[in-house]
Structure formats: C-alpha cells, structure tokens
Coordinates of C-alpha atoms in Angstrom, one line a residue:
M1 CA 66.0 89.6 67.0
A2 CA 64.1 88.6 70.2
G3 CA 60.5 87.7 70.1
K4 CA 59.9 90.5 72.6
F5 CA 61.3 93.0 70.2
F6 CA 59.3 91.5 67.3
D7 CA 56.1 92.1 69.4
R8 CA 57.3 95.8 69.9
L9 CA 58.1 96.1 66.3
V10 CA 54.5 94.8 65.3
S11 CA 52.9 97.4 67.7
G12 CA 55.6 100.0 66.6
L13 CA 54.5 99.6 63.0
S14 CA 50.8 99.8 63.7
K15 CA 50.4 103.2 62.1
T16 CA 52.1 102.2 59.0
R17 CA 50.3 98.9 58.9
K18 CA 47.0 100.7 59.1
N19 CA 48.2 102.7 56.1
I20 CA 49.3 99.8 54.0
V21 CA 47.6 96.6 55.1
S22 CA 43.9 97.9 55.1
G23 CA 44.4 99.5 51.8
L24 CA 46.1 96.4 50.3
N25 CA 43.2 94.2 51.7
S26 CA 40.6 96.3 50.1
I27 CA 42.5 96.0 46.8
F28 CA 43.2 92.2 47.0
T29 CA 39.6 91.5 48.0
G30 CA 37.9 94.3 46.1
F31 CA 39.1 93.5 42.6
S32 CA 38.0 90.5 40.8
S33 CA 40.6 90.6 38.1
I34 CA 44.2 91.8 37.6
D35 CA 44.1 94.8 35.4
E36 CA 45.5 98.3 35.0
D37 CA 43.2 99.7 37.6
F38 CA 44.3 97.1 40.1
Y39 CA 48.0 98.1 39.6
E40 CA 47.2 101.8 39.8
E41 CA 45.5 101.4 43.1
L42 CA 48.4 99.2 44.4
E43 CA 50.8 102.0 43.3
E44 CA 48.9 104.6 45.1
I45 CA 48.9 102.7 48.3
L46 CA 52.6 101.9 48.3
I47 CA 53.6 105.5 47.5
M48 CA 51.2 106.8 50.2
S49 CA 53.2 104.7 52.8
D50 CA 56.3 106.5 51.8
I51 CA 57.9 103.5 50.0
G52 CA 58.6 106.1 47.1
V53 CA 57.9 106.3 43.5
T54 CA 61.1 104.7 42.2
V55 CA 60.9 101.6 44.5
T56 CA 57.2 101.3 44.0
E57 CA 57.7 101.2 40.2
S58 CA 60.4 98.6 40.7
I59 CA 58.3 96.5 42.9
L60 CA 55.3 96.7 40.6
E61 CA 57.4 96.0 37.5
Q62 CA 58.6 92.7 39.0
L63 CA 55.0 91.9 40.2
K64 CA 53.7 92.3 36.7
K65 CA 56.4 90.1 35.3
Q66 CA 55.7 87.3 37.8
V67 CA 51.9 87.6 37.3
K68 CA 52.4 87.0 33.6
E69 CA 55.0 84.1 34.0
L70 CA 53.0 82.3 36.6
K71 CA 49.7 83.0 34.8
I72 CA 48.1 84.3 38.0
K73 CA 44.5 85.4 37.7
E74 CA 43.4 86.2 41.2
P75 CA 44.3 89.5 42.8
E76 CA 44.7 87.7 46.2
A77 CA 47.4 85.5 44.9
C78 CA 49.5 88.6 44.3
R79 CA 49.8 89.3 48.2
E80 CA 52.7 86.9 48.8
L81 CA 54.5 88.0 45.7
L82 CA 54.3 91.6 46.7
I83 CA 55.7 90.8 50.2
K84 CA 58.6 88.8 48.7
N85 CA 59.4 91.7 46.3
M86 CA 59.4 94.2 49.1
E87 CA 61.8 91.9 51.0
A88 CA 64.1 91.7 48.1
Q89 CA 64.4 95.4 47.8
M90 CA 65.7 95.5 51.4
D91 CA 68.3 92.7 51.5
I92 CA 71.1 93.9 53.8
G93 CA 73.6 91.2 52.8
E94 CA 75.2 88.8 55.2
N95 CA 78.3 91.0 56.2
A96 CA 76.3 93.9 57.6
Y97 CA 77.3 93.3 61.3
D98 CA 80.9 92.0 60.6
F99 CA 82.1 95.5 62.3
E100 CA 80.9 94.3 65.7
D101 CA 83.7 91.7 65.8
K102 CA 86.4 93.9 64.5
K103 CA 88.2 97.0 66.0
S104 CA 85.9 99.6 64.6
V105 CA 85.4 103.3 64.5
I106 CA 81.7 104.3 64.0
L107 CA 81.0 107.9 63.0
M108 CA 77.5 108.8 63.8
I109 CA 76.0 111.5 61.6
G110 CA 72.7 113.1 61.1
V111 CA 70.7 116.3 61.8
N112 CA 69.8 117.4 65.2
G113 CA 66.6 116.1 66.9
V114 CA 66.7 112.7 65.0
G115 CA 67.9 110.7 68.1
K116 CA 71.6 110.6 67.3
T117 CA 73.0 110.9 70.8
T118 CA 70.3 108.6 72.2
S119 CA 71.2 106.0 69.4
I120 CA 74.8 106.2 70.3
G121 CA 74.1 105.5 74.0
K122 CA 71.8 102.6 73.2
L123 CA 74.3 101.1 70.9
A124 CA 77.1 101.6 73.4
S125 CA 75.0 99.8 76.0
Q126 CA 74.3 96.9 73.7
F127 CA 78.0 96.5 72.7
R128 CA 78.9 96.6 76.4
Q129 CA 76.4 93.9 77.1
N130 CA 78.0 91.7 74.5
G131 CA 81.4 92.2 76.4
K132 CA 82.8 94.8 74.1
K133 CA 85.1 97.6 75.3
V134 CA 83.6 100.8 74.1
V135 CA 84.9 104.4 73.9
L136 CA 82.6 107.3 73.1
A137 CA 83.7 110.6 71.5
A138 CA 81.6 113.6 72.2
A139 CA 82.6 115.4 68.9
D140 CA 79.4 117.4 68.7
T141 CA 80.8 120.4 70.3
F142 CA 78.2 122.9 69.0
R143 CA 75.1 121.7 70.7
A144 CA 75.5 122.6 74.4
A145 CA 73.7 119.6 75.8
A146 CA 75.1 117.1 73.5
A147 CA 78.2 116.3 75.6
E148 CA 76.2 116.2 78.7
Q149 CA 73.7 113.9 77.3
L150 CA 76.5 111.6 76.0
K151 CA 78.2 111.5 79.5
E152 CA 74.8 110.3 81.0
W153 CA 74.6 107.4 78.5
A154 CA 78.3 106.7 79.0
N155 CA 77.6 106.2 82.7
R156 CA 74.5 104.1 82.2
A157 CA 76.4 101.9 79.6
N158 CA 79.6 101.8 81.7
A159 CA 81.7 103.0 78.8
D160 CA 84.5 105.5 78.6
I161 CA 84.0 109.0 77.2
V162 CA 86.2 111.7 75.7
A163 CA 84.7 115.1 75.6
G164 CA 85.9 118.7 75.0
E165 CA 84.7 122.1 75.9
E166 CA 81.7 123.4 74.3
G167 CA 82.6 125.1 71.1
S168 CA 86.1 123.4 71.0
D169 CA 87.4 121.7 67.8
P170 CA 85.6 118.4 67.1
G171 CA 88.7 117.2 65.3
A172 CA 90.7 117.5 68.6
V173 CA 88.1 115.6 70.5
L174 CA 88.2 112.7 67.9
F175 CA 92.1 112.8 68.0
D176 CA 92.0 112.5 71.8
A177 CA 89.3 109.7 71.6
I178 CA 91.4 107.6 69.1
S179 CA 94.4 107.9 71.4
S180 CA 92.2 106.7 74.4
A181 CA 90.6 103.8 72.4
K182 CA 94.2 102.6 71.4
N183 CA 95.5 102.9 75.0
K184 CA 92.5 101.0 76.3
N185 CA 92.6 98.5 73.6
A186 CA 88.9 99.4 72.9
D187 CA 86.8 97.3 70.6
I188 CA 84.6 100.0 69.4
L189 CA 84.9 103.7 69.2
L190 CA 81.6 105.5 68.8
C191 CA 81.8 109.1 67.7
D192 CA 79.0 111.7 67.9
T193 CA 79.2 114.6 65.3
A194 CA 77.4 117.9 64.9
G195 CA 74.1 117.7 63.0
R196 CA 74.4 120.9 60.9
L197 CA 72.7 120.7 57.4
H198 CA 71.9 124.4 56.8
N199 CA 75.6 125.0 55.8
K200 CA 76.6 122.0 53.6
K201 CA 80.0 123.4 53.0
N202 CA 81.0 123.5 56.7
L203 CA 79.5 119.9 57.1
M204 CA 81.5 118.6 54.2
E205 CA 84.7 120.2 55.5
E206 CA 84.2 118.9 59.1
L207 CA 83.4 115.3 58.0
K208 CA 86.4 115.4 55.6
K209 CA 88.6 116.5 58.4
M210 CA 87.3 113.8 60.7
D211 CA 87.9 111.2 57.9
R212 CA 91.6 112.4 57.6
I213 CA 92.1 112.2 61.2
I214 CA 90.9 108.6 61.4
E215 CA 92.8 107.6 58.3
K216 CA 96.0 109.0 59.9
E217 CA 95.6 108.1 63.4
Y218 CA 93.7 104.9 63.3
A219 CA 94.2 103.4 59.9
S220 CA 94.0 99.8 61.1
A221 CA 90.5 100.3 62.4
H222 CA 87.4 99.1 60.4
R223 CA 85.3 102.1 59.4
E224 CA 81.6 102.7 59.6
N225 CA 79.5 105.8 59.0
F226 CA 76.0 105.5 60.1
I227 CA 73.4 108.1 59.5
V228 CA 70.5 108.4 62.1
L229 CA 67.2 109.3 60.4
D230 CA 63.8 110.0 62.0
A231 CA 61.2 107.8 60.4
T232 CA 58.4 110.2 61.1
T233 CA 59.9 112.6 58.6
G234 CA 59.3 110.2 55.7
Q235 CA 60.7 111.4 52.3
N236 CA 62.4 114.3 54.2
A237 CA 64.7 111.6 55.7
L238 CA 65.6 110.5 52.3
S239 CA 66.6 114.0 51.3
Q240 CA 68.9 114.3 54.5
A241 CA 70.5 110.9 53.6
R242 CA 71.3 112.3 50.1
V243 CA 72.9 115.4 51.4
F244 CA 75.2 113.5 53.9
Q245 CA 75.9 110.9 51.2
E246 CA 77.5 113.7 49.1
C247 CA 79.7 114.6 52.1
T248 CA 80.9 111.2 53.2
D249 CA 80.6 107.4 52.4
I250 CA 77.6 106.3 54.5
T251 CA 77.7 102.5 55.3
G252 CA 74.4 102.2 57.2
V253 CA 71.1 103.7 58.5
I254 CA 69.7 103.9 61.9
L255 CA 66.1 104.5 61.7
T256 CA 64.4 105.9 64.9
K257 CA 61.0 106.8 66.0
M258 CA 59.3 104.1 63.9
D259 CA 56.7 103.7 66.5
G260 CA 55.5 107.3 66.0
S261 CA 55.3 107.0 62.3
A262 CA 52.8 106.1 59.6
K263 CA 55.7 106.3 57.1
G264 CA 57.5 103.1 58.0
G265 CA 57.7 102.4 54.3
I266 CA 60.6 104.8 54.2
A267 CA 62.9 101.9 55.4
V268 CA 62.2 100.2 52.0
A269 CA 62.9 103.4 50.1
I270 CA 66.1 104.3 51.8
Q271 CA 67.5 100.9 51.1
A272 CA 66.4 100.6 47.6
E273 CA 66.9 104.1 46.4
L274 CA 70.2 105.0 48.2
G275 CA 71.8 101.5 48.3
I276 CA 72.5 102.0 52.1
P277 CA 71.4 99.2 54.4
V278 CA 69.1 99.9 57.3
K279 CA 71.3 98.4 60.1
Y280 CA 69.3 99.3 63.2
I281 CA 65.6 100.3 63.9
G282 CA 64.2 102.0 66.9
V283 CA 60.6 101.5 68.2
G284 CA 60.7 103.3 71.5
E285 CA 62.5 105.0 74.4
Q286 CA 63.8 101.9 76.2
I287 CA 67.5 101.0 75.9
D288 CA 66.7 97.8 74.1
D289 CA 64.1 99.4 71.7
L290 CA 67.0 99.9 69.2
Q291 CA 67.8 96.4 67.4
R292 CA 69.6 95.1 64.5
F293 CA 67.4 95.4 61.5
D294 CA 66.0 92.0 60.2
T295 CA 64.3 92.3 56.8
R296 CA 62.1 89.4 57.1
E297 CA 60.9 90.3 60.5
F298 CA 60.3 93.9 59.4
V299 CA 58.3 92.9 56.5
E300 CA 56.4 90.2 58.5
A301 CA 55.6 92.8 61.2
L302 CA 54.4 95.2 58.5
F303 CA 51.9 92.6 57.3
T304 CA 50.9 91.0 60.6
E305 CA 47.1 91.4 61.0

C-alpha cells in the first residue's frame, strides 16, 4: 500500500481511532494494576468500536493468557500485545490476491447504497492500470441508474461493458458478458448484481442461477464472490454479510466509507466472526481511495496517535 494511501487511511480512521485509542489510553494509564476491572473496561471499549462481542472475548482471552505466561504486571505493557492479538484476528493469508493474475470472474454482491457499483468501477480502473483486460457486466437490471453508472465507470477505466435493458434477465446479461470476455480474451470479468435483501428467496435463486451460468459457460475461470459492505453501518454490515453468506460462497469483503465511520472495528469483526477476509478498503471518493487491505497497516493506522 502506498504511503499516500496510508496517510489517507490514518485520517480515514480518525473517528474510529478517537473511539478506541483515547479510551484505551485512559485504561492503560489510569489503571495501576491488571485486574478484573481493567479487563472489563477494555472489553467495553472494544465492543463499543464494533469489534463485536465474540471477537473481543477471543482477543481478551488470549491477552489474559499472555499476561499470565509473561508475568506482566503493568497495564501499559498490554498495549502491544493487544495490537498483535487484533492483527492475528485479521490475517488474510498470502493467497488473497492470486485471482488478479488468473483469468477470473468476480461477482460483486451487496445491498443497494453500499457503494457496489462505484467499487466495481474503481477496481476495474486499477486492474486496467495494471495492464489487465477487463469486461464489466451490468447485471443489476433492477436499479434504473445502475447500468448507466457502470457505463460511466467503464468509460473512465477504459474497460468493455455488457449491459441489458432495464428489467431484463440478469442471467442473460451475464451469459453475454461471459461470451464477450472469452472472445476478447479478457483477464477479469467484473459482474454487478442486484442488491435486494428484503426477499431472500429471490436473492438466493438469482445468485444460484448466476453460479450455474458461470459453472456451465466459464468453468475454467477462477471464481471470486466479493460482498461490498458500508463500514458506517457497523454490526448491521455483519448481518448483511451473514444473509448473503447463506445464499452464496463469499470469498472476500470490500469495506467502503471507512472515512465516515466511527465503527472501523467492524473490519476485525467481519474477518474473525465470518471467516471472510477483508480484501479491499475504501476511505474516500477518489478512484485510488479503494486499496488492497493490509492488516498491519490497518491496525497501525488505527493506533497511530
């Protein structure tokens, strides 16, 4: 991740940092010994920053074990351990971005309003800058503006796009986009999908149908299903991910609007509770404000004072 992006990440996480760091500072300096009250206060701060109950308990359990083993007496000495334990919860593994160097189909899923279409545009632009041949599929045929918005992004990114009429069958758009990707020998096919959650049955059927089309028409392609989540919604983002996870196999998370959120801890919760790695993180409107997620840099930015 570029230094410039790290600076933006630091400023983008300022609301979350205010939440976590000032609270932690007062605990680490305010307590003279490590006792139950110390752990309780710590727990409260982590939960308040939307790291979530399950993950917080897991982090604290590990911390207590280390404090015992290392015979730590000073609260301040727990700071580094806490940071390391948070990092451990978010390890995304070394193969997280292998798909960028394979012929890949990326299905982008998520509810409306989370920044899905914008994220597709930004990714397309970055893939193009890296010399990849990209085809976009405007398979969200329910939202009138979705295809238009995607066409604009395709123009900006200099990527090909396949779109249907409003209300047309998303499966047909995907089918045509796969043909186009094959004909053009594209590296990456990025596919927008409709973001309807209120009717889970329809959502399931539609995603299953898309899966079947890809399996049948493009079996040789590497598959990724990315869910786009809005960080400002905190625990609600986690609930959305759970519903989509019931419908399809999610391989990665794109977390948008981190700069507007005091709930940045949700990045830790999603990864640890759902076992889905956060692969990209967005901290602004600019095209390069969406970047690969780097665990160490994220945690470092979170604790930069």
